[in-house]
Amino acid sequence: MNANPLTRSDPRWLRALLIALTVLFLGLFLILPLATVFLEALRKGVGAYFASFRDPAARSAIRLTLLTAGIAVPCNLAFGLVASWAIAKFEFKGKSMLITLIDLPFAVSPVISGLIYVLMFGAQGWFGPWLAAHHVHIIFAVPGIVLATIFVTFPFVARELIPLMQEQDTDEEYAAISLGASGWQTFWRVTLPNVKWALLYGVVLCNARAMGEFGAVSVVSGHIRGLTNTMPLHVEILYNEYNFVAAFAVASLLALLALATLIAKTALESRIRTGAQAVEPLEMETIA
Amino acid sequence: MRILTLKRSSILPGFGLTLGLAVFYLSLIVLIPLSGLFLKTAAMSWSGFWHTVADPRALASYRLTFGAAFVGAAVNAVFGFVVAWTLVRYRFPGRRLLDAAVDLPFALPTAVSGIALTALYSQNGWIGRLFAPYGIKTAFSPLGVAIALTFIGLPFVVRTLQPAIEDLDAGMEEAAHTLGASRFQTFRQVIFPFLLPATLTGFAMAFARALGEYGSVIFISGNMPMRTEISSLLIVAKLEQYDYAGATAIAVVMLLASFLLLLAINLTQRWFSSRLGRSAA
């Protein structure tokens, strides 16, 4: 498909111009900001860079980010498997509506994603007085951060698995069941190996968003240093205190995560494409 | 959930369990909290709601948010077209790297994008200092907001157009060429009409995403009420003053705007695909 017949090729000057424009535009808008993160982080030397991570507040932010993603990703992974089994292996009314509803969190902006939990569990929220009476803290505490993160990363795994599992027919599962395998064995030995790359793809994207989410988490966190700051929130605080080297140092860890995500994403896309027709990964993705 | 009833029995087990769990989790995490937003608004009086959403500070924030989102999406529609065309049609060193980099705005946490863009475009930044002598403020101004929203919307146009360009029928271009059309005529009359739906879809998706963007904007915007305060930030400002009702009212306006936009995207995609007699690209 890449062999361009002569009749489809553009003149040499036009190619050169468009390639130059592309390199310039992507260089200006993508590469330069990424490079800035590392250059600013290393501006005062490697010593100052690593000193930023000795700050207990930075360490607690890293721990909280790992904890949050450690809860949110498995929850949404389990949901993705359960939902895609029900949707892809069975016929029922309301299926397309269910699929639409699963995508809903992508249509909600980050700040609003946090706001809905404040309305439920905040001091003036529906359950606020009850929670206060029982000394349960959700908003301005870790549970709120985890909940908001689960919400914004909700569709990632499910939306990769559902279309892929719908394309694959259920013959293999029927065969396994008729041969006496239990439902669980069938899922574990037949279904899961068929979707493993798409599953991993969903997990990688889900994890990147879980660790990097800012708006939703910012609304529910309360910004208590050392307690309710995730890495992106810690970056904001350091930046607003004009502690630029430390802010960009923490940001550089998140940028490395983004680079690792892109590499994993590119590698997985080619694997998935060889298996089944490529799942449209972008439609409506993260309109938030 | 009466509508979710089993139509066909299958020998595969676990239907009730998995569907039940999925619907339960979906309701708990998404549906109930989201409906709370509308319940909260319903509890407001109409005049109270109107007073909040039509107040001058809110109106200024809509103007900025919609205006800057439109500019960002328009810039992306033009340059995203060039980028997608180049990445699909031409072979040059570094192409695969640039192709992978297009997803960077998705992968990079918005707060990181925000501080990086601010460092670049503020008066002392590499790019900001080029414009400062001419009195152009590329940060802490509406222009800064548009720059951040261009960054955030970039992947939408490129990734929507790439498969459409790959799908272009070689025969059509060859036929046009054989019939004596110049390359430019072929592009204007054969290729472009075919790519227009994907371009518009990418534009609308970038626009919808930009409307709700928060993290990458708040650093570069400067956040001055009436001048550089986006609607998302106004919601946060109201929350910080414990004005839950006010925050909710603005949130409902913005949420409805993005729902309408997504609906429009779906309808136009359906319209174009029926007009072209093929599945939407």
XYZ file of C-alpha atoms in Angstrom:
569
model
C 0.000 0.000 0.000
C 2.986 2.272 0.445
C 4.211 2.050 -3.103
C 2.959 5.318 -4.528
C 2.299 5.036 -8.238
C 3.581 7.960 -10.220
C 0.108 9.353 -10.837
C -0.491 9.718 -7.109
C 2.774 11.412 -6.225
C 3.045 15.111 -5.511
C 5.728 17.299 -7.089
C 9.079 17.286 -5.345
C 8.851 20.913 -4.149
C 5.447 20.258 -2.593
C 6.702 17.192 -0.757
C 9.643 19.153 0.619
C 7.359 21.985 1.699
C 4.814 19.737 3.430
C 7.487 17.648 5.145
C 9.145 20.850 6.377
C 5.800 22.178 7.653
C 5.099 18.886 9.436
C 8.493 18.742 11.093
C 8.220 22.395 12.088
C 4.692 22.134 13.470
C 5.255 18.889 15.385
C 8.669 20.066 16.528
C 7.210 23.322 17.835
C 4.108 21.865 19.445
C 5.225 18.407 20.590
C 8.980 17.944 20.750
C 9.877 21.348 22.152
C 7.493 21.170 25.175
C 8.722 17.652 25.939
C 12.367 18.725 25.737
C 11.583 21.735 27.930
C 10.493 19.458 30.775
C 13.890 17.747 30.925
C 15.948 20.880 30.246
C 14.206 22.844 32.997
C 14.537 19.911 35.414
C 18.299 19.722 34.796
C 18.847 23.475 34.655
C 20.718 23.573 37.956
C 22.564 20.345 37.452
C 22.080 16.684 38.127
C 22.601 17.153 41.871
C 19.696 19.580 42.205
C 17.591 17.288 40.031
C 18.010 14.284 42.288
C 17.774 16.407 45.435
C 14.167 17.163 44.408
C 13.231 13.548 45.030
C 14.600 13.554 48.585
C 11.834 15.901 49.645
C 9.386 13.849 51.783
C 6.434 15.610 50.125
C 7.644 14.480 46.708
C 8.045 10.929 47.949
C 4.593 10.872 49.467
C 3.166 12.235 46.187
C 4.868 9.430 44.275
C 3.534 6.870 46.760
C -0.004 8.235 46.513
C 0.102 8.197 42.713
C 1.269 4.575 42.713
C -1.409 3.647 45.260
C -4.161 5.389 43.279
C -3.214 3.757 40.002
C -2.717 0.470 41.881
C -6.383 0.546 42.915
C -8.002 2.240 39.913
C -6.389 0.144 37.176
C -7.267 -3.303 38.623
C -10.850 -2.136 39.337
C -11.360 -0.965 35.769
C -9.552 -4.006 34.405
C -11.942 -6.304 36.271
C -14.883 -4.217 35.051
C -13.585 -4.327 31.468
C -13.381 -8.129 31.527
C -16.773 -8.594 33.143
C -18.523 -6.073 30.875
C -16.944 -7.355 27.679
C -17.859 -10.958 28.529
C -21.508 -9.992 29.021
C -21.609 -7.725 25.951
C -19.608 -9.803 23.481
C -20.763 -13.326 24.353
C -24.495 -12.747 24.811
C -27.358 -11.000 23.071
C -29.643 -8.799 25.106
C -31.783 -5.711 24.720
C -30.204 -2.423 25.673
C -26.738 -3.578 24.688
C -25.863 -0.594 22.503
C -27.096 1.757 25.212
C -24.882 -0.026 27.733
C -21.874 0.453 25.429
C -22.690 4.149 25.065
C -22.991 4.563 28.829
C -19.610 2.898 29.378
C -18.029 5.588 27.171
C -19.793 8.383 29.043
C -16.873 9.377 31.337
C -14.844 10.355 28.238
C -17.457 12.995 27.443
C -17.276 14.550 30.910
C -14.553 17.137 31.473
C -12.020 16.510 34.271
C -13.224 19.250 36.602
C -16.829 18.058 36.328
C -15.656 14.480 36.991
C -14.322 15.649 40.341
C -17.308 17.895 41.017
C -19.834 15.045 40.904
C -18.077 13.310 43.796
C -17.919 16.560 45.776
C -21.694 16.847 45.310
C -22.129 13.297 46.652
C -19.618 13.135 49.475
C -18.562 16.756 50.177
C -19.466 18.649 53.346
C -22.650 19.992 51.697
C -23.157 16.875 49.573
C -25.958 14.290 49.661
C -24.081 11.971 52.034
C -21.903 14.690 53.611
C -23.657 14.990 56.979
C -23.893 11.193 57.414
C -20.216 10.735 56.569
C -19.213 13.529 58.929
C -21.242 11.970 61.752
C -19.439 8.660 61.222
C -16.003 10.274 60.766
C -15.566 8.919 57.260
C -13.457 11.125 55.005
C -13.850 10.781 51.263
C -13.490 14.279 49.855
C -10.144 15.958 50.630
C -8.872 12.462 51.405
C -7.459 9.463 49.574
C -10.797 7.677 48.839
C -12.053 10.688 46.860
C -8.851 10.768 44.820
C -9.198 7.065 44.040
C -12.885 7.431 43.116
C -12.275 10.380 40.786
C -9.404 8.486 39.151
C -11.573 5.393 38.647
C -14.196 7.608 36.995
C -11.875 9.266 34.469
C -10.169 5.977 33.557
C -13.399 3.961 33.594
C -13.784 3.150 29.845
C -10.171 2.470 28.838
C -10.008 -1.323 29.223
C -13.637 -2.025 28.332
C -13.531 -0.022 25.090
C -10.498 -1.952 23.833
C -11.934 -5.351 24.732
C -15.575 -5.009 23.657
C -15.076 -4.438 19.897
C -12.349 -7.077 19.690
C -14.350 -9.730 21.540
C -17.431 -8.917 19.462
C -15.452 -9.578 16.290
C -14.231 -12.933 17.520
C -16.948 -15.542 17.315
C -17.822 -17.790 20.240
C -17.062 -21.115 18.522
C -13.895 -21.711 20.495
C -15.707 -21.093 23.778
C -18.577 -23.409 22.749
C -16.045 -26.110 21.905
C -14.325 -25.754 25.271
C -17.632 -25.927 27.137
C -18.822 -28.969 25.168
C -15.552 -30.701 25.952
C -16.352 -30.285 29.623
C -14.389 -27.182 30.588
C -15.915 -25.037 33.300
C -16.878 -21.449 32.513
C -13.885 -20.172 34.420
C -11.471 -22.523 32.611
C -12.950 -21.478 29.284
C -12.443 -17.827 30.075
C -8.933 -18.318 31.403
C -7.640 -20.709 28.725
C -9.596 -19.668 25.619
C -10.982 -16.146 25.825
C -8.187 -14.386 27.663
C -5.293 -15.548 25.411
C -7.283 -14.285 22.418
C -7.512 -10.748 23.745
C -4.305 -10.425 25.753
C -2.662 -7.709 23.636
C -5.771 -5.549 23.500
C -6.124 -6.044 27.235
C -2.562 -4.901 27.841
C -3.132 -1.950 25.510
C -6.150 -0.867 27.537
C -4.240 -1.287 30.797
C -1.307 0.805 29.532
C -3.593 3.690 28.517
C -5.645 3.360 31.699
C -2.515 3.475 33.839
C -1.102 6.517 32.037
C -4.287 8.473 32.612
C -4.622 7.238 36.213
C -1.130 8.443 37.112
C -1.394 11.680 35.165
C -4.938 12.848 35.916
C -5.002 16.399 37.183
C -8.333 18.233 36.951
C -10.637 15.658 38.546
C -8.177 14.814 41.299
C -7.445 18.484 41.938
C -11.109 19.156 42.750
C -11.419 16.374 45.343
C -7.924 16.439 46.837
C -7.855 19.521 49.037
C -4.112 19.783 48.305
C -2.885 18.693 51.727
C 0.868 18.451 51.418
C 2.258 15.019 52.218
C -1.254 13.561 52.459
C -3.505 14.159 49.468
C -1.136 15.328 46.736
C -0.585 13.078 43.774
C 2.402 13.735 41.515
C 0.566 16.086 39.106
C -0.829 18.053 42.061
C 2.605 18.217 43.636
C 3.964 19.591 40.349
C 1.350 22.360 40.498
C 2.196 23.310 44.076
C 5.947 23.402 43.430
C 5.403 25.456 40.291
C 3.173 27.972 42.039
C 5.865 28.315 44.726
C 8.357 29.200 41.943
C 10.330 26.068 42.800
C 10.788 25.370 39.102
C 13.609 22.829 39.233
C 11.699 20.608 41.662
C 8.436 21.058 39.733
C 10.045 20.016 36.453
C 11.950 17.210 38.176
C 8.702 15.591 39.339
C 7.169 16.433 35.953
C 10.073 14.665 34.231
C 9.090 11.392 35.917
C 5.587 11.810 34.488
C 7.070 12.657 31.088
C 9.140 9.456 31.216
C 5.944 7.578 32.005
C 4.330 9.215 28.957
C 7.248 8.173 26.745
C 7.103 4.601 28.048
C 3.361 4.622 27.364
C 3.874 5.791 23.782
C 6.494 3.119 23.146
C 4.305 0.378 24.612
C 1.295 1.705 22.684
C 3.140 1.677 19.352
C 4.504 -1.816 19.972
C 1.104 -3.179 21.001
C -0.750 -1.576 18.086
C 1.251 -3.577 15.562
C 0.595 -6.790 17.504
C -3.137 -6.126 17.747
C -3.337 -5.194 14.060
C -1.852 -8.540 13.038
C -4.455 -10.338 15.145
C -7.714 -8.689 14.226
C -8.793 -5.625 12.357
C -7.337 -2.715 14.277
C -9.622 -1.405 16.946
C -10.367 2.236 16.277
C -8.478 3.580 19.272
C -9.334 7.197 18.929
C -12.988 7.776 18.424
C -14.132 9.971 21.281
C -11.104 8.976 23.276
C -10.580 11.264 26.229
C -12.886 14.014 25.148
C -12.637 15.338 28.613
C -32.772 -1.792 34.365
C -35.838 -3.590 33.052
C -34.654 -3.195 29.485
C -31.717 -5.521 30.026
C -33.417 -8.847 29.564
C -31.936 -11.970 28.087
C -33.064 -12.576 24.532
C -31.197 -15.684 23.502
C -30.038 -18.387 25.799
C -26.452 -19.433 25.363
C -24.580 -22.414 26.682
C -21.837 -20.087 27.896
C -22.179 -19.450 31.615
C -21.925 -16.246 33.578
C -24.358 -13.964 31.763
C -26.356 -12.916 34.812
C -23.298 -12.535 36.996
C -21.180 -10.507 34.563
C -24.006 -8.279 33.341
C -25.173 -7.716 36.894
C -21.701 -6.786 38.099
C -21.081 -4.540 35.083
C -24.348 -2.637 35.499
C -23.842 -2.368 39.269
C -20.313 -0.950 38.932
C -21.370 1.379 36.102
C -24.261 2.719 38.190
C -22.141 3.153 41.290
C -19.185 4.911 39.655
C -20.781 6.762 36.746
C -24.569 6.937 36.580
C -25.506 7.813 40.156
C -22.774 10.454 40.656
C -23.553 12.033 37.258
C -27.273 12.167 37.907
C -26.470 13.980 41.146
C -25.260 16.864 39.009
C -28.650 17.264 37.365
C -30.547 16.718 40.619
C -28.525 19.497 42.201
C -29.414 21.825 39.331
C -33.066 20.860 39.501
C -33.069 21.962 43.129
C -32.065 25.482 42.070
C -34.704 28.056 41.208
C -34.824 29.051 37.544
C -33.895 32.656 38.293
C -31.051 31.533 40.557
C -29.759 29.247 37.829
C -30.058 31.937 35.165
C -28.423 34.531 37.412
C -25.400 32.217 37.818
C -24.943 31.026 34.262
C -25.582 34.418 32.623
C -23.517 36.512 34.993
C -20.888 38.667 33.215
C -17.942 36.710 34.631
C -19.481 33.428 33.436
C -20.265 34.916 30.009
C -16.672 36.126 29.689
C -15.452 32.623 30.543
C -17.690 31.044 27.868
C -16.471 33.537 25.285
C -12.853 32.734 26.076
C -13.361 28.968 26.329
C -15.389 28.619 23.133
C -13.306 31.176 21.229
C -9.922 29.718 22.146
C -11.195 26.162 21.632
C -12.412 27.171 18.171
C -9.090 28.796 17.252
C -7.146 25.769 18.528
C -9.349 23.320 16.624
C -9.141 25.429 13.444
C -5.329 25.581 13.594
C -5.327 21.821 14.095
C -7.699 21.265 11.186
C -5.273 23.039 8.831
C -1.940 21.803 10.167
C -3.332 18.431 11.222
C -4.334 17.914 7.587
C -0.790 18.670 6.423
C 0.705 16.436 9.128
C -1.629 13.511 8.404
C -1.050 13.801 4.647
C 2.726 13.937 5.070
C 2.849 11.041 7.531
C 0.705 8.784 5.331
C 1.964 9.671 1.829
C 5.644 10.538 2.165
C 8.630 8.556 3.363
C 11.356 10.534 5.117
C 13.792 9.944 7.989
C 12.135 10.344 11.380
C 8.633 9.748 10.038
C 7.832 6.862 12.389
C 9.128 8.834 15.346
C 6.963 11.845 14.492
C 4.004 9.548 13.911
C 4.350 8.054 17.393
C 4.875 11.541 18.869
C 1.455 12.699 17.637
C -0.116 10.913 20.616
C 2.046 12.813 23.083
C -0.732 15.236 24.137
C -2.807 12.185 25.164
C 0.022 10.550 27.047
C 1.584 13.555 28.747
C -0.251 14.504 31.964
C -1.982 17.833 31.425
C -0.225 19.518 34.344
C 3.131 18.653 32.791
C 2.038 20.026 29.407
C 0.792 23.127 31.214
C 4.031 24.023 32.954
C 6.144 23.102 29.905
C 4.091 25.330 27.592
C 4.176 28.155 30.124
C 7.960 27.891 30.416
C 8.250 28.069 26.618
C 5.771 30.857 25.944
C 6.240 33.172 28.928
C 8.226 36.382 28.368
C 11.539 34.737 29.229
C 10.783 31.480 27.459
C 12.385 30.397 24.197
C 9.343 31.235 22.139
C 7.799 33.946 24.287
C 10.909 36.108 24.087
C 10.704 36.162 20.294
C 7.294 37.816 20.480
C 7.788 39.978 23.569
C 9.629 42.807 21.699
C 6.550 43.259 19.496
C 4.282 43.540 22.526
C 2.687 40.149 21.875
C 2.055 38.195 25.048
C 2.104 34.493 24.224
C 1.391 33.520 27.832
C -1.005 34.918 30.432
C -3.289 36.058 27.630
C -6.155 34.617 25.554
C -3.487 33.726 22.967
C -1.819 31.507 25.569
C -5.105 29.684 26.159
C -5.435 29.067 22.411
C -1.846 27.742 22.267
C -2.523 25.229 25.057
C -5.777 24.126 23.402
C -3.986 23.681 20.069
C -1.498 21.379 21.783
C -4.231 19.340 23.460
C -6.358 18.922 20.307
C -3.571 18.048 17.875
C -3.937 14.234 17.915
C -7.666 14.291 17.156
C -7.448 15.716 13.632
C -4.334 13.749 12.674
C -5.577 10.407 13.982
C -9.024 10.841 12.400
C -7.565 11.793 9.019
C -4.810 9.172 8.759
C -7.084 6.158 8.135
C -9.199 8.230 5.726
C -6.112 9.158 3.672
C -4.964 5.524 3.699
C -8.427 4.538 2.439
C -8.310 6.872 -0.566
C -8.924 4.911 -3.716
C -5.834 4.987 -5.937
C -8.058 4.416 -8.963
C -9.863 7.716 -8.443
C -6.664 9.717 -8.507
C -5.361 7.788 -11.479
C -8.619 8.305 -13.347
C -8.507 12.046 -12.679
C -4.901 12.128 -13.864
C -5.701 10.152 -16.994
C -8.583 12.479 -17.784
C -6.146 15.369 -17.803
C -6.697 16.902 -14.374
C -3.729 18.669 -12.866
C -2.505 17.506 -9.465
C -4.120 20.553 -7.868
C -7.452 19.933 -9.614
C -7.344 16.306 -8.523
C -6.756 17.383 -4.960
C -9.447 20.067 -4.918
C -12.151 18.150 -6.746
C -11.459 14.490 -5.937
C -9.359 14.089 -2.812
C -10.487 16.972 -0.637
C -14.262 16.298 -0.812
C -13.499 12.760 0.264
C -11.441 13.883 3.262
C -13.764 16.678 4.346
C -15.939 14.539 6.679
C -12.909 13.200 8.555
C -11.456 16.707 8.802
C -14.705 18.076 10.241
C -14.991 15.156 12.667
C -11.435 15.686 13.866
C -12.101 19.409 14.205
C -15.237 18.811 16.266
C -13.503 16.260 18.496
C -10.598 18.620 19.142
C -13.101 21.398 19.856
C -15.108 19.221 22.279
C -11.989 18.132 24.103
C -10.757 21.732 24.374
C -14.014 22.934 25.954
C -13.400 20.907 29.100
C -9.620 21.136 29.258
C -8.193 22.329 32.555
C -4.674 21.217 33.483
C -2.765 22.410 30.450
C -4.554 25.771 30.387
C -4.498 27.066 33.949
C -0.744 27.619 34.058
C -0.402 29.492 30.792
C -3.648 31.475 31.050
C -2.863 33.582 34.092
C -6.433 33.105 35.349
C -7.603 36.712 35.490
C -11.409 36.844 35.951
C -13.167 38.432 32.954
C -10.024 38.184 30.829
C -8.214 34.845 30.913
C -10.428 32.679 33.108
C -11.764 29.558 31.354
C -15.079 28.002 32.381
C -13.462 24.961 34.022
C -11.485 27.287 36.239
C -14.615 29.279 37.097
C -16.187 26.014 38.322
C -13.161 25.375 40.541
C -13.188 28.984 41.803
C -16.847 28.649 42.822
C -16.140 25.327 44.536
C -13.303 26.882 46.505
C -15.802 29.434 47.827
C -18.119 26.518 48.723
C -20.644 27.780 46.164
C -21.690 24.249 45.152
C -24.862 25.385 43.395
C -23.020 27.974 41.314
C -20.299 25.505 40.338
C -22.930 22.935 39.372
C -24.877 25.392 37.215
C -21.801 26.293 35.144
C -20.867 22.604 34.964
C -24.289 21.691 33.566
C -23.997 24.367 30.869
C -20.571 23.086 29.809
C -21.630 19.444 29.981
C -24.690 20.091 27.805
C -22.509 21.957 25.309
C -20.128 19.017 24.964
C -22.999 16.485 24.754
C -24.616 18.519 21.967
C -21.301 18.670 20.163
C -20.799 14.898 20.408
C -24.349 14.377 19.154
C -23.601 16.682 16.223
C -20.430 14.711 15.463
C -22.367 11.445 15.388
C -25.140 12.866 13.201
C -22.775 14.445 10.674
C -20.719 11.256 10.512
C -23.866 9.294 9.759
C -24.970 11.883 7.186
C -21.613 11.897 5.409
C -21.295 8.123 5.407
C -24.749 7.710 3.872
C -23.987 10.432 1.338
C -20.724 8.807 0.334
C -22.266 5.362 0.475
C -19.517 4.008 2.671
C -18.807 3.543 6.339
C -17.531 6.621 8.114
C -13.795 6.909 8.019
